[in-house]
Coordinates of C-alpha atoms in Angstrom, one line a residue:
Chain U
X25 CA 0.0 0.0 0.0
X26 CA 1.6 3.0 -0.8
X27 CA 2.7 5.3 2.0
X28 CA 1.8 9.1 1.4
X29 CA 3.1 10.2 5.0
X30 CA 6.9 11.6 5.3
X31 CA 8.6 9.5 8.3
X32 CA 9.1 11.6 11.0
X33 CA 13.3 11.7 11.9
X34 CA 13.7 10.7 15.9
X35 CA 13.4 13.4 18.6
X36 CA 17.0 12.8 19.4
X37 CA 18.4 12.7 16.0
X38 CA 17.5 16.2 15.6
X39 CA 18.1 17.6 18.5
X40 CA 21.9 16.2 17.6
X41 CA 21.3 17.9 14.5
X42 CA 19.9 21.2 15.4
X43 CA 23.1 21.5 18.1
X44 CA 25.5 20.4 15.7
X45 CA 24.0 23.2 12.9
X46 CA 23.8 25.7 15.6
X47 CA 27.2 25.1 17.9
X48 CA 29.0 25.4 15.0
X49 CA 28.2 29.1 13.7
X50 CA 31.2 31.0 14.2
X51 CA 30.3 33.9 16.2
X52 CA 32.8 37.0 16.5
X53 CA 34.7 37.3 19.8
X54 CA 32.7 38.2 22.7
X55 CA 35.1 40.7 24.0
X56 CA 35.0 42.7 20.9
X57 CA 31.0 42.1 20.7
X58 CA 30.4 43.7 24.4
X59 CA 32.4 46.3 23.0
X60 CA 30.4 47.4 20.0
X61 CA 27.5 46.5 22.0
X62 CA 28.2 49.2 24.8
X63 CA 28.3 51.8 22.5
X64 CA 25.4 50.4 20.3
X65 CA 23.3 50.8 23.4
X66 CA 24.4 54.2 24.3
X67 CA 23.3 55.1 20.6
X68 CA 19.6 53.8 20.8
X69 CA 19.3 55.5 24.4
X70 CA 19.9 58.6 22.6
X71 CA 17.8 58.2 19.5
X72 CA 14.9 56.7 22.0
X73 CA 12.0 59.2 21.9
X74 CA 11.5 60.7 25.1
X75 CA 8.0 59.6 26.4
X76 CA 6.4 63.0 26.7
X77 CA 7.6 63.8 23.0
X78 CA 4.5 61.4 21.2
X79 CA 1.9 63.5 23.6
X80 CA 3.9 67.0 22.4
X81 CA 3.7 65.6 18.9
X82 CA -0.2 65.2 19.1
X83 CA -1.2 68.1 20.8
X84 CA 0.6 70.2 17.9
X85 CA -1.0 68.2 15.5
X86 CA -4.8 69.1 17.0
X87 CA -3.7 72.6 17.2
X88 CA -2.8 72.9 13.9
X89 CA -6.2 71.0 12.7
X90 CA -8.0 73.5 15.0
X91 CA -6.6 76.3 13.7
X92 CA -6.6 75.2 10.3
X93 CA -10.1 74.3 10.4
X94 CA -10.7 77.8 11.8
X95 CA -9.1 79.6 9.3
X96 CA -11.5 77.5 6.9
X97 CA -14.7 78.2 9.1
X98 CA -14.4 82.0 9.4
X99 CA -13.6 82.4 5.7
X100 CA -17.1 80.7 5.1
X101 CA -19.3 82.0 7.4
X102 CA -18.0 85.4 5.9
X103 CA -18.6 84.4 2.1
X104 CA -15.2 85.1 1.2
X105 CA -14.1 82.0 0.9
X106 CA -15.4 81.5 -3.3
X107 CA -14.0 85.2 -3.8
X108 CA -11.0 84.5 -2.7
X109 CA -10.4 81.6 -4.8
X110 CA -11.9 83.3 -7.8
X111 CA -10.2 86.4 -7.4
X112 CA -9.6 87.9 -10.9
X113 CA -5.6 86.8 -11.1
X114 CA -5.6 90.1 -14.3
X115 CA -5.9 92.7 -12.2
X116 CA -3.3 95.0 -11.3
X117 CA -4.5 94.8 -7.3
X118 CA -5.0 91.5 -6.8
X119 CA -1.0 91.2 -8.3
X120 CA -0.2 93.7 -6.4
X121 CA -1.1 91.6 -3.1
X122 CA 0.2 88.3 -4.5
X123 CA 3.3 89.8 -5.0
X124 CA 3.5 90.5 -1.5
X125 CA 5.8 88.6 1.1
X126 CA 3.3 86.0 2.9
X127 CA 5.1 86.5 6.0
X128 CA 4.9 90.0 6.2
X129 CA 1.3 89.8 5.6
X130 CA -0.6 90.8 9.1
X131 CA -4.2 90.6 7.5
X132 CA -5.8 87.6 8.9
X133 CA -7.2 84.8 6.9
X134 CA -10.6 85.4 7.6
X135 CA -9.7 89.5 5.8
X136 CA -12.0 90.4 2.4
X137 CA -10.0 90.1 -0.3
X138 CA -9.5 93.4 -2.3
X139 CA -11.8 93.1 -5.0
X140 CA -10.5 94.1 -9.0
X141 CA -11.6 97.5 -10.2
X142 CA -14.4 96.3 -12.3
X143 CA -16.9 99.2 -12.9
X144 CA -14.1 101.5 -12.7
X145 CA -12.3 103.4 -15.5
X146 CA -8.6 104.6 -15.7
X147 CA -8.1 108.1 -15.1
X148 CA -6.5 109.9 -18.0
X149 CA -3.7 111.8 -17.2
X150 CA -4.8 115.7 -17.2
X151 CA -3.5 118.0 -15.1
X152 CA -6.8 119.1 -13.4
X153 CA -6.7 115.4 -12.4
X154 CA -3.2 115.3 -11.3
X155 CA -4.2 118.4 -9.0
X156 CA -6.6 116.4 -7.0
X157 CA -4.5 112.7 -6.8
X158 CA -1.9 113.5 -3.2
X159 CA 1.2 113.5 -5.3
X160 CA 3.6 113.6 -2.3
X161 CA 2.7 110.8 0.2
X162 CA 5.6 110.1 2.5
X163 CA 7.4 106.7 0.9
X164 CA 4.7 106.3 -1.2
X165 CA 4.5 106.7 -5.2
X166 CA 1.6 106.9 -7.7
X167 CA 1.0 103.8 -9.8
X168 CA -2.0 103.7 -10.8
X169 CA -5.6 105.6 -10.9
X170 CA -9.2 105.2 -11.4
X171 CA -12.4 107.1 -11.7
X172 CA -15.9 105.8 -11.2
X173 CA -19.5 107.3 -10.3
X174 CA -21.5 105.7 -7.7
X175 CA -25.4 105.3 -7.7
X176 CA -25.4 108.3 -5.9
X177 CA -24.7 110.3 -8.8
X178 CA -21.2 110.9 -7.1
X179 CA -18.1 111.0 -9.2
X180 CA -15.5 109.2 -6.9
X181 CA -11.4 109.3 -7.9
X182 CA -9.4 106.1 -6.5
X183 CA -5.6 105.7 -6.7
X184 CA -3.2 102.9 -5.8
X185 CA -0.2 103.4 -4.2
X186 CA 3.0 101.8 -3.4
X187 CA 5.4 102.0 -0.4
X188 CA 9.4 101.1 -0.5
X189 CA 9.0 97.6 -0.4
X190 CA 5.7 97.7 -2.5
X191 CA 2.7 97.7 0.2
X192 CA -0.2 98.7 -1.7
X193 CA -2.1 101.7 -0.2
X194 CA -5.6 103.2 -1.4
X195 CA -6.5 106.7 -1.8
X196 CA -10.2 107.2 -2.5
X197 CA -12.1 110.8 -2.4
X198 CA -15.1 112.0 -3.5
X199 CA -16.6 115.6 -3.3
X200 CA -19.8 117.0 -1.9
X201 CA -20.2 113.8 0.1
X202 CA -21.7 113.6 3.6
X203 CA -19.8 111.0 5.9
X204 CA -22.3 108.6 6.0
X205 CA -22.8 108.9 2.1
X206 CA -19.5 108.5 1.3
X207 CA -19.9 105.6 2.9
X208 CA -22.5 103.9 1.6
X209 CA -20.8 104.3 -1.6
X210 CA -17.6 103.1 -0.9
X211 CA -19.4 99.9 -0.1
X212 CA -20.9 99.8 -3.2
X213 CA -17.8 100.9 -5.2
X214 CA -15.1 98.8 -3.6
X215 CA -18.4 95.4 -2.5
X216 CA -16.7 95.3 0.7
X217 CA -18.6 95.9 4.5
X218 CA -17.5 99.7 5.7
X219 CA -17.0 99.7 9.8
X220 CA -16.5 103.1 12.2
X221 CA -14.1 102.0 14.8
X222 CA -13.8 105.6 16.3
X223 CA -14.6 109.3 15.7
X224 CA -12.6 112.0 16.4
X225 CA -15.4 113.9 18.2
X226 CA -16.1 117.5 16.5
X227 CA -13.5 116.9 13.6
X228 CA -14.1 115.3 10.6
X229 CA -12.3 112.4 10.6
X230 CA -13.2 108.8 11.2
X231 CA -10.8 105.7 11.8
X232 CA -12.2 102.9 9.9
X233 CA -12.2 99.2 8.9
X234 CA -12.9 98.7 5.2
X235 CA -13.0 94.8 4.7
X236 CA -11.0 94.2 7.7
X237 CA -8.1 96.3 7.0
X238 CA -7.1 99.9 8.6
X239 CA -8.7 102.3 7.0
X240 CA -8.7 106.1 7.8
X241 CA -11.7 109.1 6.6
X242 CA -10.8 112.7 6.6
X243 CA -12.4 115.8 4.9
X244 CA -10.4 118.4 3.6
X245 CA -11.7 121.5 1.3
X246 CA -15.4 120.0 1.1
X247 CA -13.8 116.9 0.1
X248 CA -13.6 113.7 1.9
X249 CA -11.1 111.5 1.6
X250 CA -10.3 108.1 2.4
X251 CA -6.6 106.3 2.9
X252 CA -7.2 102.4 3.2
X253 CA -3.8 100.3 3.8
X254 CA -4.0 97.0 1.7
X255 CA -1.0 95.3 3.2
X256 CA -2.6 95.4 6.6
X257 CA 0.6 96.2 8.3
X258 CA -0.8 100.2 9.6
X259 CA -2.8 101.2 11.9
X260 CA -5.6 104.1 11.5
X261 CA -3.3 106.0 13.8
X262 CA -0.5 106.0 11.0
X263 CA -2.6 106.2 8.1
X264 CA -3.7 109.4 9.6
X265 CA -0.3 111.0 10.0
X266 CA 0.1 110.3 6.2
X267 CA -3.2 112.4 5.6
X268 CA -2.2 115.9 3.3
X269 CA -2.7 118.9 5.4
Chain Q
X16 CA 26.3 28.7 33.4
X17 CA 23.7 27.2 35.9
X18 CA 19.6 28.3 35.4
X19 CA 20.2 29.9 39.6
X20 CA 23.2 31.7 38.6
X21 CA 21.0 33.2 35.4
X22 CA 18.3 34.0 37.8
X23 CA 20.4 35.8 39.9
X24 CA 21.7 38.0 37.3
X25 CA 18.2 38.4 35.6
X26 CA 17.1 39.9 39.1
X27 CA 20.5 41.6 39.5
X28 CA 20.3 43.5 36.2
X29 CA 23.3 45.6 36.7
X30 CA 26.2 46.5 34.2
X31 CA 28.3 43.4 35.9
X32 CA 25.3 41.1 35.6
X33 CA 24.7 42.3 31.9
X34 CA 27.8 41.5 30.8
X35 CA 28.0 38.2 32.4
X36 CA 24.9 37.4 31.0
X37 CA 26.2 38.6 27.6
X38 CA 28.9 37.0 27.6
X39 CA 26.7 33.5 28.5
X40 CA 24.5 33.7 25.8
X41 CA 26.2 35.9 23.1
X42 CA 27.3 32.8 21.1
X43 CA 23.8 30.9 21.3
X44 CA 21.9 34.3 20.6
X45 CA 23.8 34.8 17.6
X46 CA 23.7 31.7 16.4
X47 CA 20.0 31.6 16.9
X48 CA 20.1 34.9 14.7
X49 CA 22.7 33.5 11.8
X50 CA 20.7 30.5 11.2
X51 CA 18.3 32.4 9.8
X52 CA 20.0 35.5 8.4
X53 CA 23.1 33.8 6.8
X54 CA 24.8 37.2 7.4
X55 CA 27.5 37.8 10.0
X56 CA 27.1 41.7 9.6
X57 CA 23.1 41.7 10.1
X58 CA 23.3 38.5 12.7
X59 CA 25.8 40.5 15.0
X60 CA 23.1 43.4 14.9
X61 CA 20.2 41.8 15.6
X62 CA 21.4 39.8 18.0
X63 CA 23.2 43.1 20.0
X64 CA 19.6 44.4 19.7
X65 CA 18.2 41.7 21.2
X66 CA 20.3 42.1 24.2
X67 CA 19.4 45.7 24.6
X68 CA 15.8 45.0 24.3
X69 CA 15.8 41.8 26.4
X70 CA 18.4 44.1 29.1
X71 CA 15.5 46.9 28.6
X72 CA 12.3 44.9 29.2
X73 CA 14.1 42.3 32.2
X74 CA 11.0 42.7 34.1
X75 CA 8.4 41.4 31.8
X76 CA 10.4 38.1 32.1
X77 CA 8.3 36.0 34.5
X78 CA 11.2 33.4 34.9
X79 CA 14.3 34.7 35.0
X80 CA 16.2 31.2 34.8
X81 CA 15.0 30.9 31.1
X82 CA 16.3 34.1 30.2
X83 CA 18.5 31.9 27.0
X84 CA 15.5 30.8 25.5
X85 CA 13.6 34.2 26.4
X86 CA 16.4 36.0 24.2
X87 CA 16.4 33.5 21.9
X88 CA 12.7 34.6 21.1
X89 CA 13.5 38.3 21.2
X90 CA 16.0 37.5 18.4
X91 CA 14.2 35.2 16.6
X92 CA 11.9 37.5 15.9
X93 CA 13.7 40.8 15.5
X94 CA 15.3 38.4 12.6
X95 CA 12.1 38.0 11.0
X96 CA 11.2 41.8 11.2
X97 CA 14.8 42.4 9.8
X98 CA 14.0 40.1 7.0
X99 CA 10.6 41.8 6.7
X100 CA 11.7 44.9 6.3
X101 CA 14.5 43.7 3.6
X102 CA 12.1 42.3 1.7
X103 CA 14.6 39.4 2.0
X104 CA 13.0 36.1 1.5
X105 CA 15.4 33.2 1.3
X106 CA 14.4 29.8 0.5
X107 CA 16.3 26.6 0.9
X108 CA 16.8 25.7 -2.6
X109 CA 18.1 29.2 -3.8
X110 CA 20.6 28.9 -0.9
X111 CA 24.0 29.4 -2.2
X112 CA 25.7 25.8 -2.2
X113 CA 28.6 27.0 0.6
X114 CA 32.2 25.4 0.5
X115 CA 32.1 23.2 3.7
X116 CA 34.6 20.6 2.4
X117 CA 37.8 21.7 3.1
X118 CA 40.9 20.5 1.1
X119 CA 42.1 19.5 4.2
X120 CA 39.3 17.9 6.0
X121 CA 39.7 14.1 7.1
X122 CA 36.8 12.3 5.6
X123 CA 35.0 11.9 8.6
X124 CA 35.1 15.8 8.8
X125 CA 34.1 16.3 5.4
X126 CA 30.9 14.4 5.9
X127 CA 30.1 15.9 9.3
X128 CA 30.7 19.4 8.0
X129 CA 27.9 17.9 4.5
X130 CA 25.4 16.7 7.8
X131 CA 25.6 20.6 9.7
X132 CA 25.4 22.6 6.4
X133 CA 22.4 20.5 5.0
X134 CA 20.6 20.9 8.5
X135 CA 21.4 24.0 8.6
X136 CA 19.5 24.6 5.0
X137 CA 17.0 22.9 6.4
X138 CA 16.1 25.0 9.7
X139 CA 16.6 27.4 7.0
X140 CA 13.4 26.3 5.3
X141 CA 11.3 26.2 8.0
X142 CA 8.7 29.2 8.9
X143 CA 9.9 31.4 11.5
X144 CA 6.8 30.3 14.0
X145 CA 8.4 26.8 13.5
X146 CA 12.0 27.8 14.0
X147 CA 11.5 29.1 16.9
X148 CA 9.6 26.1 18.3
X149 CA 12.2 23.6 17.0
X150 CA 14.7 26.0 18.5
X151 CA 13.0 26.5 21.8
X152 CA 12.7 22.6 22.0
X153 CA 15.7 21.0 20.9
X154 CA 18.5 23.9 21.5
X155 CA 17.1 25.2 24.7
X156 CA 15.7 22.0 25.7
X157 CA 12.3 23.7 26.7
X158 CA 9.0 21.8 27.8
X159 CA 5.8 21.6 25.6
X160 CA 4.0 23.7 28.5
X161 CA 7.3 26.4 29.0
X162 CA 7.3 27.2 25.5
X163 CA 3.7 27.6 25.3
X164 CA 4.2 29.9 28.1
X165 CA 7.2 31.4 26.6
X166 CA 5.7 32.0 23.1
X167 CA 2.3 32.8 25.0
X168 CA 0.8 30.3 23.2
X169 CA -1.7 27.4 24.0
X170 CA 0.0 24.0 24.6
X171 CA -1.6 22.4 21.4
X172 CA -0.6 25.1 18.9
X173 CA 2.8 24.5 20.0
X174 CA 2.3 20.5 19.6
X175 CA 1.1 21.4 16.4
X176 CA 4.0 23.8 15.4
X177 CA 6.1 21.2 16.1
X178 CA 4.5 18.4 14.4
X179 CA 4.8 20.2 11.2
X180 CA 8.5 21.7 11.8
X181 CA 9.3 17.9 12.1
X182 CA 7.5 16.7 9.3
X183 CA 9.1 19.5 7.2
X184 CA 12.7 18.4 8.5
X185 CA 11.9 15.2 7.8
X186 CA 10.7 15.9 3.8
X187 CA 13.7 18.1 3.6
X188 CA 16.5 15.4 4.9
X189 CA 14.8 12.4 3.9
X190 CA 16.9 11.8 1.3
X191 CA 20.1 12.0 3.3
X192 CA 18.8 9.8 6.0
X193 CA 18.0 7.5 3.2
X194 CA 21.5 7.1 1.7
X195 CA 23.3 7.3 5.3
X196 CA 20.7 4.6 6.8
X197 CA 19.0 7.2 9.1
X198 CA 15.9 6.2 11.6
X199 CA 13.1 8.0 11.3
X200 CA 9.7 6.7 13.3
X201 CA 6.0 6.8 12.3
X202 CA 7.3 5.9 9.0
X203 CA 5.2 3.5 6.6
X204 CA 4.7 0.1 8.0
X205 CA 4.9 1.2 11.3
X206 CA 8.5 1.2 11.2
X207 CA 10.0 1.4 15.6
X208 CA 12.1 4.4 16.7
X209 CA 15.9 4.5 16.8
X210 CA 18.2 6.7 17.9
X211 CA 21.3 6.1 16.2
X212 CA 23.8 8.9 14.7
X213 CA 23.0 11.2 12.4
X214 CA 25.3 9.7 9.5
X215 CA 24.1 5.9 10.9
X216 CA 28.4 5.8 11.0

């Protein structure tokens, strides 16, 4: 009958074996081994993770998810968050920003993006116009300018700015406007939320937020005027020492 | 060295008893470790991280006179995970054929170093689960019941394990115990156990 089951070699016979195979692997001298092992040993104690470090680890990892997450939250609930990803990558604003160093940006994530000057139309170059742009900001220079009338009926002048290391600052006047028309206008001119932080009492300047960056109002020969600081990096306080006497 | 002697240093654990007990089991450890490996550079690695992991974790060790076999484990299986990680699967038959005759060997050497070299391939071939078994059983001279408590295992698993590390040694050297007249038992025909010598010399 044939026999389909491999006979199984005798306890003893392997056991001879497996010590024979075994003994006779040449190890390297032990002396030399406890050597290289001491200073092995000394090497993993030093890479071993300290136990706090995994906790550390984690806790910087939620942080960062929280704050992440919201960054991402109040960008929504301010309905920013398409804008700013469909910001119009053409115009000459929206380059100006993205050409800014991100670290030296102070706006936070949740400020409105500055829109593009749709609706507006460049300002040809005339000298009555050059009379009313402020030619001589300190550290700033002209780049570019804009003209557009509100629903108002309003005629409103706008021009963009740029410091030494090319912060973007917005001039924006209109004439024959009343505080609280101007505005009105300027949010629906520029489609961003206008918010009085203060009030100089009797004189006729206002600090101001215009879509969460420093903004500052002043009137000046029946004019009033408005200096808003793109970058972020002033505060109303220093936009106001830049305001034309 | 004596299983009270090992206990004492287990429980001892100091630089002194470390390196006694180093120096103890170093050779066995490593030979554990080569077995498998085939590499002196990677054998003397794993088996130096063995020793700092068993030296690390002394107090999980529940018997401290079995320590040898305890490390053997540790190494066996930081082998595996070396080989793992390697991607390093080696299997008998691809085994280089190694020079283990020497020109000056006595014939009785030259067919004892033949006998070691084809064992050898064979532990080789078995599944680490099964190495260590075989290992824990034949080097270490372990119980059924210690290496099931060793391996934390269940007594029949272990039976089992070694059932079929036997039969594979047995398929493996069946042809060599053929030629050289070597016993083997439950055998066709119902064949009766005997020890003799591995060579049947």
């Amino acid at each position: 009958m044939p026999q389909n089951r491999s006979p199984l070699l005798d306890d003893s016979l392997i056991r001879a074996a497996v010590r024979r195979a075994l003994d006779s692997v040449e190890a390297p001298p032990v002396e030399e081994s406890w050597q290289r092992f001491q200073s092995r040993r000394t090497a993993a104690s030093a890479r071993r993770p300290r136990p706090w470090s995994r906790y550390a680890a984690l806790a910087a990892a939620l942080l960062l998810v929280f704050c992440g997450g919201y960054g991402a939250y109040r960008a929504l609930i301010s309905g920013n968050f398409n804008h700013a990803l469909l910001m119009d990558q053409e115009s000459e604003s929206a380059e100006i920003l993205a050409a800014e160093p991100a670290g030296e940006r102070e706006v936070s994530d949740s400020a409105a993006p500055w829109p593009d000057f749709a609706g507006w139309s460049p300002l040809q170059p005339s000298r009555e116009a050059a009379q009313q742009l402020p030619q001589a900001l300190d550290g700033y220079t002209l780049d570019t300018a804009y003209t557009r009338e509100a629903q108002s009926g309003i005629t409103y002048l706008a021009a963009l700015y740029k410091g030494k290391e090319q912060e973007p600052l917005l001039w924006v006047q209109a004439g024959t406007a009343s505080p609280d028309q101007f505005f009105a206008d300027l949010e629906q001119l520029l489609q961003l939320p206008v918010e009085e932080t203060a009030a100089d009492g009797e004189a006729p300047s206002t600090r101001l937020a215009v879509g969460s960056r420093p903004a500052f109002s002043w009137e000046k020969d029946g004019r009033r005027h408005l200096f808003i600081d793109l970058s972020g990096h002033s505060s109303p306080t220093e936009l106001q020492r830049l305001a034309p006497r | 060295m004596e299983p009270k002697r090992v206990g004492q240093l287990v429980r001892q654990n100091d630089q002194a008893a470390q390196r006694e007990l180093f120096e103890a089991f170093y050779h066995r450890t490593y030979a554990v470790v080569y077995t498998v490996l085939r590499s002196r550079e990677s054998a003397e690695d794993i088996t130096q991280d063995a020793f700092i992991k068993a030296f690390q974790n002394m107090g999980q060790l529940r018997e401290p006179e079995k320590f040898g076999a305890w490390l053997a484990v540790i190494a066996s299986n930081l082998a595996r995970n070396y080989l793992k990680r390697e991607k390093k699967v080696i299997y008998c038959d691809e085994l280089p054929v190694l020079e283990t005759v020497g020109a000056n060997d006595t014939e009785e050497q030259a067919v004892g170093n033949l006998e070691v070299e084809q064992m050898r391939r064979a532990l080789r071939a078995l599944p680490p689960d099964q190495y260590q078994v075989i290992i824990l059983q034949y080097y270490f001279d372990l119980k059924i019941d210690e290496i099931a408590a060793l391996l934390k295992l269940n007594e029949g698993t272990v039976k089992s394990r070694l059932f079929r590390a036997r039969a594979k040694l047995s398929r493996i050297l069946e042809p060599f115990a053929a030629a050289d007249g070597l016993t083997c038992k439950g055998g066709a025909g119902g064949n009766a156990a005997k020890s003799q010598p591995f060579t049947g010399r």
